[in-house]
Coordinates of C-alpha atoms and ligand atoms in Angstrom, one line a residue:
M10 CA -111.1 49.1 -87.9
R11 CA -109.1 46.0 -89.0
E12 CA -107.2 43.9 -86.5
G13 CA -105.3 41.2 -88.2
N14 CA -107.8 39.8 -90.6
A15 CA -110.8 40.3 -88.4
V16 CA -113.0 43.4 -89.0
R17 CA -113.6 45.0 -85.6
T18 CA -117.0 46.8 -84.9
P19 CA -116.3 50.6 -85.2
V20 CA -116.1 52.5 -81.9
V21 CA -117.7 56.0 -81.9
L22 CA -117.0 58.8 -79.6
G23 CA -119.9 61.3 -79.2
I24 CA -119.7 64.8 -77.9
E25 CA -122.6 67.0 -76.7
S26 CA -122.4 70.6 -75.7
S27 CA -125.5 72.3 -77.0
C28 CA -126.7 73.7 -73.6
D29 CA -125.4 73.4 -70.1
E30 CA -124.2 69.8 -70.1
T31 CA -120.8 68.7 -71.5
G32 CA -121.2 65.1 -72.4
A33 CA -118.9 62.5 -73.9
G34 CA -120.0 59.0 -74.6
I35 CA -118.6 55.9 -76.5
V36 CA -120.8 53.5 -78.4
S37 CA -119.9 50.5 -80.5
G38 CA -122.4 48.3 -82.5
G39 CA -125.3 49.8 -80.4
R40 CA -123.5 49.0 -77.2
L41 CA -122.8 51.7 -74.6
L42 CA -119.1 51.7 -73.5
A43 CA -118.9 55.0 -71.7
H44 CA -121.2 57.8 -70.5
V45 CA -119.7 60.9 -68.8
V46 CA -121.5 64.2 -68.2
A47 CA -120.4 67.4 -66.5
S48 CA -123.0 70.0 -65.9
S49 CA -122.7 73.8 -65.4
M50 CA -126.4 73.9 -64.1
D51 CA -125.4 75.1 -60.6
E52 CA -123.6 78.1 -62.1
H53 CA -126.8 79.2 -63.8
A54 CA -129.2 78.5 -60.9
R55 CA -128.9 82.0 -59.4
F56 CA -129.8 83.6 -62.8
G57 CA -132.9 81.4 -63.1
G58 CA -131.9 80.1 -66.5
V59 CA -128.9 79.1 -68.7
V60 CA -126.5 82.0 -69.3
P61 CA -124.9 81.3 -72.7
E62 CA -121.5 82.9 -72.0
I63 CA -121.1 80.9 -68.7
A64 CA -122.2 77.7 -70.5
A65 CA -119.6 78.2 -73.2
R66 CA -116.8 78.8 -70.8
A67 CA -117.8 75.8 -68.7
H68 CA -117.7 73.6 -71.8
L69 CA -114.2 74.8 -72.5
Q70 CA -113.1 73.7 -69.0
A71 CA -115.0 70.4 -69.0
F72 CA -114.3 69.2 -72.5
D73 CA -110.9 67.7 -71.9
P74 CA -111.5 66.0 -68.5
V75 CA -114.9 64.6 -69.7
V76 CA -113.4 63.1 -72.9
R77 CA -110.5 61.6 -70.9
E78 CA -112.9 60.1 -68.4
A79 CA -115.0 58.6 -71.1
L80 CA -112.0 57.0 -72.7
A81 CA -110.9 55.7 -69.3
Q82 CA -114.3 54.3 -68.7
A83 CA -114.2 52.4 -72.0
G84 CA -110.6 51.4 -71.3
L85 CA -109.5 53.0 -74.6
G86 CA -107.1 55.6 -75.9
M87 CA -107.9 57.8 -78.9
R88 CA -106.3 55.1 -81.0
G89 CA -109.3 52.9 -80.2
I90 CA -111.7 55.4 -81.6
D91 CA -112.9 55.0 -85.2
A92 CA -115.2 58.0 -85.6
V93 CA -116.2 61.2 -83.7
A94 CA -119.8 62.4 -83.7
V95 CA -120.7 65.8 -82.4
T96 CA -123.9 67.9 -81.9
T97 CA -123.8 70.7 -84.5
G98 CA -127.3 72.0 -83.7
P99 CA -129.7 73.1 -82.5
G100 CA -128.5 74.8 -79.3
L101 CA -126.6 77.8 -77.9
S102 CA -124.2 79.0 -80.5
G103 CA -121.2 79.6 -78.2
A104 CA -121.8 76.3 -76.5
L105 CA -122.1 74.4 -79.8
Q106 CA -118.9 76.1 -81.1
V107 CA -116.8 74.8 -78.2
G108 CA -118.0 71.2 -78.7
L109 CA -117.5 71.3 -82.4
A110 CA -114.0 72.8 -82.2
G111 CA -113.0 70.1 -79.7
A112 CA -114.5 67.3 -81.8
K113 CA -112.8 68.5 -84.9
A114 CA -109.4 68.7 -83.2
L115 CA -109.9 65.1 -81.9
A116 CA -111.0 63.7 -85.2
Y117 CA -108.3 65.5 -87.1
A118 CA -105.5 64.4 -84.7
A119 CA -106.8 60.8 -84.7
G120 CA -107.3 60.8 -88.4
V121 CA -110.9 59.5 -88.1
P122 CA -114.1 60.8 -89.7
L123 CA -116.3 63.4 -88.1
Y124 CA -120.2 63.3 -88.1
G125 CA -122.4 66.3 -87.3
V126 CA -125.5 65.2 -85.4
H127 CA -128.8 66.8 -84.7
H128 CA -129.3 67.1 -81.0
L129 CA -132.9 65.9 -81.0
A130 CA -132.0 62.8 -83.1
G131 CA -129.6 62.1 -80.3
H132 CA -132.4 62.1 -77.8
V133 CA -134.3 59.6 -80.0
A134 CA -131.2 57.3 -80.3
A135 CA -130.6 57.4 -76.6
D136 CA -133.3 54.8 -76.2
T137 CA -131.5 52.3 -78.4
L138 CA -128.7 52.1 -75.9
E139 CA -131.1 50.6 -73.3
H140 CA -133.7 48.9 -75.4
G141 CA -132.0 48.0 -78.7
P142 CA -132.8 49.0 -82.3
L143 CA -136.0 51.1 -82.8
P144 CA -138.8 49.3 -84.6
D145 CA -139.7 50.8 -88.0
P146 CA -142.0 52.7 -87.8
C147 CA -142.4 54.2 -84.4
V148 CA -144.0 57.3 -82.9
V149 CA -141.5 59.4 -81.0
L150 CA -142.5 62.1 -78.5
I151 CA -139.6 64.5 -77.9
V152 CA -140.1 66.6 -74.8
S153 CA -137.2 68.8 -73.7
G154 CA -136.5 72.3 -72.5
G155 CA -136.6 73.8 -76.0
H156 CA -138.7 71.3 -78.0
T157 CA -141.9 69.4 -78.0
S158 CA -142.5 67.3 -81.1
L159 CA -144.4 64.3 -82.1
L160 CA -142.6 62.4 -84.8
L161 CA -143.1 59.4 -87.1
V162 CA -139.7 57.8 -87.3
R163 CA -138.8 55.1 -89.8
D164 CA -135.0 54.4 -90.1
L165 CA -133.6 57.1 -87.9
V166 CA -130.4 57.7 -90.0
R167 CA -131.6 56.8 -93.5
D168 CA -135.1 58.2 -93.8
P169 CA -136.4 61.8 -93.4
I170 CA -138.0 62.4 -90.0
L171 CA -141.7 63.2 -90.3
H172 CA -143.1 65.8 -87.9
L173 CA -146.7 65.0 -87.0
G174 CA -146.9 68.0 -84.7
D175 CA -144.9 70.5 -82.8
T176 CA -145.5 73.2 -80.2
V177 CA -146.7 76.5 -81.5
D178 CA -145.2 78.4 -78.6
D179 CA -143.5 77.1 -75.4
A180 CA -141.9 73.7 -75.0
A181 CA -143.2 71.4 -72.2
G182 CA -139.9 71.8 -70.3
E183 CA -139.9 75.5 -70.8
C184 CA -143.5 75.6 -69.3
F185 CA -142.2 73.7 -66.2
D186 CA -139.1 75.9 -65.9
K187 CA -141.1 79.2 -66.1
V188 CA -143.9 78.1 -63.8
A189 CA -141.4 76.8 -61.3
R190 CA -139.8 80.3 -61.3
V191 CA -143.2 81.9 -60.5
F192 CA -143.8 79.3 -57.8
G193 CA -140.4 80.3 -56.2
L194 CA -138.9 76.9 -57.0
P195 CA -135.2 76.5 -58.0
Y196 CA -133.9 76.1 -61.6
P197 CA -134.2 73.7 -63.4
G198 CA -137.9 73.8 -62.8
G199 CA -139.0 70.4 -64.1
P200 CA -137.3 68.3 -61.4
A201 CA -138.4 70.8 -58.8
I202 CA -142.0 70.6 -59.9
D203 CA -141.8 66.8 -60.0
R204 CA -140.5 66.8 -56.4
A205 CA -143.0 69.3 -55.1
A206 CA -145.9 67.4 -56.8
R207 CA -145.2 64.3 -54.8
D208 CA -147.5 65.3 -51.9
G209 CA -150.0 67.2 -54.0
D210 CA -153.5 66.4 -55.4
P211 CA -153.4 66.4 -59.3
R212 CA -157.2 67.3 -59.3
A213 CA -156.8 70.3 -56.9
V214 CA -156.6 72.9 -59.7
A215 CA -158.4 72.6 -63.0
F216 CA -155.6 73.8 -65.3
P217 CA -156.5 74.0 -69.0
R218 CA -155.5 71.2 -71.5
P219 CA -154.5 73.4 -74.5
L220 CA -155.4 72.4 -78.1
S221 CA -157.3 69.3 -76.9
G222 CA -160.7 70.2 -78.3
S223 CA -162.4 68.2 -81.1
K224 CA -161.7 71.1 -83.6
D225 CA -158.0 71.4 -82.6
D226 CA -155.2 69.8 -84.5
P227 CA -154.7 66.5 -82.7
Y228 CA -150.9 66.5 -82.7
T229 CA -150.1 70.2 -82.3
F230 CA -149.0 71.4 -78.8
S231 CA -149.3 74.7 -77.0
F232 CA -148.0 75.3 -73.4
S233 CA -148.0 79.1 -73.2
G234 CA -151.7 79.3 -72.1
L235 CA -151.1 76.7 -69.4
K236 CA -148.0 78.6 -68.2
T237 CA -150.1 81.8 -67.9
A238 CA -152.9 80.0 -66.1
A239 CA -150.5 78.6 -63.5
A240 CA -148.8 82.0 -63.1
R241 CA -152.2 83.7 -62.5
W242 CA -153.3 81.0 -60.1
A243 CA -150.1 81.6 -58.0
E244 CA -150.5 85.4 -58.2
R245 CA -154.1 85.2 -56.9
H246 CA -152.9 83.4 -53.8
R247 CA -150.0 85.9 -53.4
R248 CA -152.3 88.9 -53.7
R249 CA -154.5 87.5 -51.0
G250 CA -151.4 87.3 -48.8
E251 CA -151.7 83.5 -48.7
D252 CA -149.0 80.9 -49.2
I253 CA -149.2 79.2 -52.6
P254 CA -150.4 75.6 -52.1
L255 CA -147.3 74.5 -54.0
A256 CA -147.8 70.7 -53.9
D257 CA -151.3 70.9 -55.3
G258 CA -150.3 73.5 -57.9
A259 CA -147.3 71.4 -59.0
A260 CA -149.3 68.2 -59.1
S261 CA -152.1 69.8 -61.1
L262 CA -149.7 71.4 -63.6
Q263 CA -147.8 68.1 -64.1
E264 CA -151.1 66.3 -64.6
A265 CA -152.2 68.8 -67.3
V266 CA -148.8 68.5 -69.2
A267 CA -148.8 64.7 -68.9
D268 CA -152.4 64.4 -70.0
V269 CA -151.9 66.5 -73.1
L270 CA -148.6 64.9 -74.1
T271 CA -149.8 61.3 -73.7
R272 CA -153.2 61.9 -75.2
K273 CA -151.8 63.3 -78.4
A274 CA -149.0 60.7 -78.6
L275 CA -151.5 57.8 -78.4
A276 CA -153.8 59.5 -80.9
A277 CA -150.8 59.5 -83.3
C278 CA -150.1 55.8 -82.6
R279 CA -153.8 55.0 -83.3
R280 CA -154.0 57.1 -86.5
Y281 CA -150.8 55.7 -88.0
D282 CA -151.3 52.2 -86.7
V283 CA -148.0 52.2 -84.9
R284 CA -147.4 49.7 -82.0
T285 CA -144.4 51.5 -80.3
L286 CA -144.3 54.9 -78.6
V287 CA -140.9 56.2 -77.6
V288 CA -140.8 59.1 -75.2
V289 CA -137.5 61.0 -74.9
G290 CA -135.9 64.3 -73.8
G291 CA -135.5 65.9 -70.4
V292 CA -139.3 65.9 -69.6
A293 CA -139.4 62.1 -70.2
A294 CA -137.7 62.1 -66.8
N295 CA -141.0 63.4 -65.2
S296 CA -142.6 60.8 -63.0
R297 CA -146.2 61.6 -64.0
V298 CA -145.4 61.7 -67.7
R299 CA -143.9 58.3 -67.4
A300 CA -146.7 56.8 -65.3
L301 CA -149.5 58.2 -67.4
A302 CA -147.7 57.1 -70.6
E303 CA -147.4 53.6 -69.2
E304 CA -151.1 53.5 -68.2
R305 CA -152.4 54.7 -71.5
C306 CA -150.0 52.6 -73.6
A307 CA -151.0 49.5 -71.7
A308 CA -154.7 50.3 -72.3
A309 CA -154.1 50.8 -76.0
G310 CA -151.8 47.8 -76.5
V311 CA -148.9 50.0 -77.5
E312 CA -145.3 49.2 -76.4
L313 CA -143.8 52.1 -74.4
R314 CA -140.1 52.8 -74.6
V315 CA -138.5 55.5 -72.3
P316 CA -134.8 55.7 -71.8
P317 CA -133.4 55.4 -68.3
L318 CA -133.2 58.8 -66.4
T319 CA -129.5 59.4 -67.0
L320 CA -130.0 59.0 -70.8
C321 CA -133.1 61.3 -70.9
T322 CA -131.3 64.5 -70.2
D323 CA -128.5 65.8 -72.4
N324 CA -125.5 63.6 -72.8
G325 CA -122.7 62.5 -75.2
A326 CA -123.7 58.8 -75.3
M327 CA -126.9 59.7 -77.3
I328 CA -124.8 61.6 -79.9
A329 CA -122.4 58.6 -80.1
A330 CA -125.4 56.4 -80.6
V331 CA -126.4 58.4 -83.7
G332 CA -122.8 58.4 -84.9
D333 CA -122.7 54.7 -84.5
L334 CA -125.8 54.2 -86.6
L335 CA -124.5 56.6 -89.3
V336 CA -121.2 54.7 -89.4
R337 CA -122.9 51.4 -89.7
A338 CA -125.3 52.8 -92.4
G339 CA -122.2 53.8 -94.4
A340 CA -123.1 57.5 -94.3
D341 CA -120.7 60.1 -95.6
P342 CA -118.8 61.9 -92.8
A343 CA -118.8 65.7 -92.5
Q344 CA -116.1 67.9 -94.0
L345 CA -113.7 69.4 -91.4
N346 CA -115.1 72.9 -92.2
V347 CA -118.6 71.8 -91.1
S348 CA -120.2 74.6 -89.0
I349 CA -122.8 74.8 -86.3
D350 CA -126.5 75.4 -87.0
P351 CA -128.0 76.8 -83.8
S352 CA -131.7 76.6 -85.0
A353 CA -131.5 73.5 -87.2
P354 CA -134.9 72.0 -87.9
L355 CA -135.1 68.2 -87.3
E356 CA -135.3 66.7 -90.8
Y357 CA -132.5 64.2 -90.8
A358 CA -130.4 62.7 -88.0
A359 CA -127.1 63.9 -89.6
L360 CA -126.8 67.7 -90.0
H361 CA -124.3 67.7 -92.8
P362 CA -125.2 66.5 -96.4
V363 CA -125.2 62.7 -96.5
S364 CA -125.6 60.9 -99.8
A365 CA -126.8 57.4 -100.7
P366 CA -126.8 54.7 -99.5
A367 CA -127.3 56.2 -96.1
R368 CA -130.2 58.5 -97.2
A369 CA -133.2 57.2 -99.1
A370 CA -134.6 59.5 -101.7
Ligands
KG4_417 O1 -133.4 67.4 -72.9 P1 -132.9 68.4 -71.9 O2 -131.9 67.9 -70.9 O3 -132.3 69.6 -72.5 C1 -132.8 70.2 -73.7 O4 -132.4 69.8 -74.8 O5 -133.7 71.1 -73.5 O6 -134.3 68.9 -71.2 C2 -134.2 69.8 -70.1 C3 -135.6 70.1 -69.7 C4 -135.7 71.2 -68.7 O7 -136.8 72.0 -69.1 C5 -136.1 70.5 -67.4 O8 -136.8 71.3 -66.5 C6 -136.8 69.3 -67.9 O9 -136.1 68.9 -69.0 N1 -136.9 68.2 -66.9 C7 -138.0 67.8 -66.3 C8 -137.6 66.8 -65.4 N2 -136.3 66.6 -65.5 C9 -135.8 67.5 -66.4 N3 -139.3 68.2 -66.4 C10 -140.2 67.6 -65.7 N4 -139.9 66.7 -64.8 C11 -138.6 66.2 -64.6 N5 -138.4 65.2 -63.7
ZN418 ZN1 -131.7 68.0 -75.1

């Protein structure tokens, strides 16, 4: 990191391979230098969901070209990389293994430290690449294919991450994916529902708003009942031999999901007197979630931060962003024998033990 007498800002390479996207990104001092993603999504489409074996094999094939392209984008060789960060969980175990093995090899060969990063912390950090450092504290709504959580985040890499609420069953993205399948829409379902909803009436079908009653926990989510309600609605049309009014169904489903997500997120901002809401994860790409969040945040005087679309879905830049924060916080790197944790709970941004000064007691 030393060039002559000047100390150069460390450059961090981030690797993501927890699901069906192989991502490599390069970040230095909070600045995005490269962002490359290869997706095996098309190979899973005919199975209606991600097939773990196919995903792992695709990562193996994509790893090298994706990393090379990221280095080329940044105009760097491995000699210009000061640390490697990699998703070590949660995710598909075979897929995570490929990314971790590759990242270890790169770090070892380059003689630079390795950091194991929690995938969801990556989604949170993605926003910093567009909008700068996160204010302390902020409320973060993570909405992806596997997770739906409302978090109170202080210093992302130093402090423990406080869960205000999580989903008790399906994640919001999972709900979109499963309902899309019943509606006969292609995988992944979220973008397909978003497209189909464009010409629909969001008030056409009165889908339920789960756990939104006055006696319900204000920050806990549930999407399985909504998924079932949408499936039954589609079945009713099918049984009568009618076409499913897809646009109205999709718009109404999207409205229900966006309503519940944003209502709970803003209730958390009010309760904890937080002035910034960050919405991240694949479902943050949803047009209605974004629009309703904007509307409700503006009404409540809360600043809304949503990463640009390409940084919402899985990518390596978001993992590099966490690595960059860890390096700058002076966090301990992982040992080279660090392993994956496919079901890691989100407690800290780094998945390996990190001692002071990076982690406050
Ligand atoms: O964060 P992500 O890329 O991967 C996970 O970590 O899960 O999120 C993928 C999820 C999928 O469920 C996908 O259907 C959903 O994000 N998604 C969307 C949209 N784009 C992606 N859901 C609703 N509307 C979208 N435009
Ligand atoms: Zn993700």
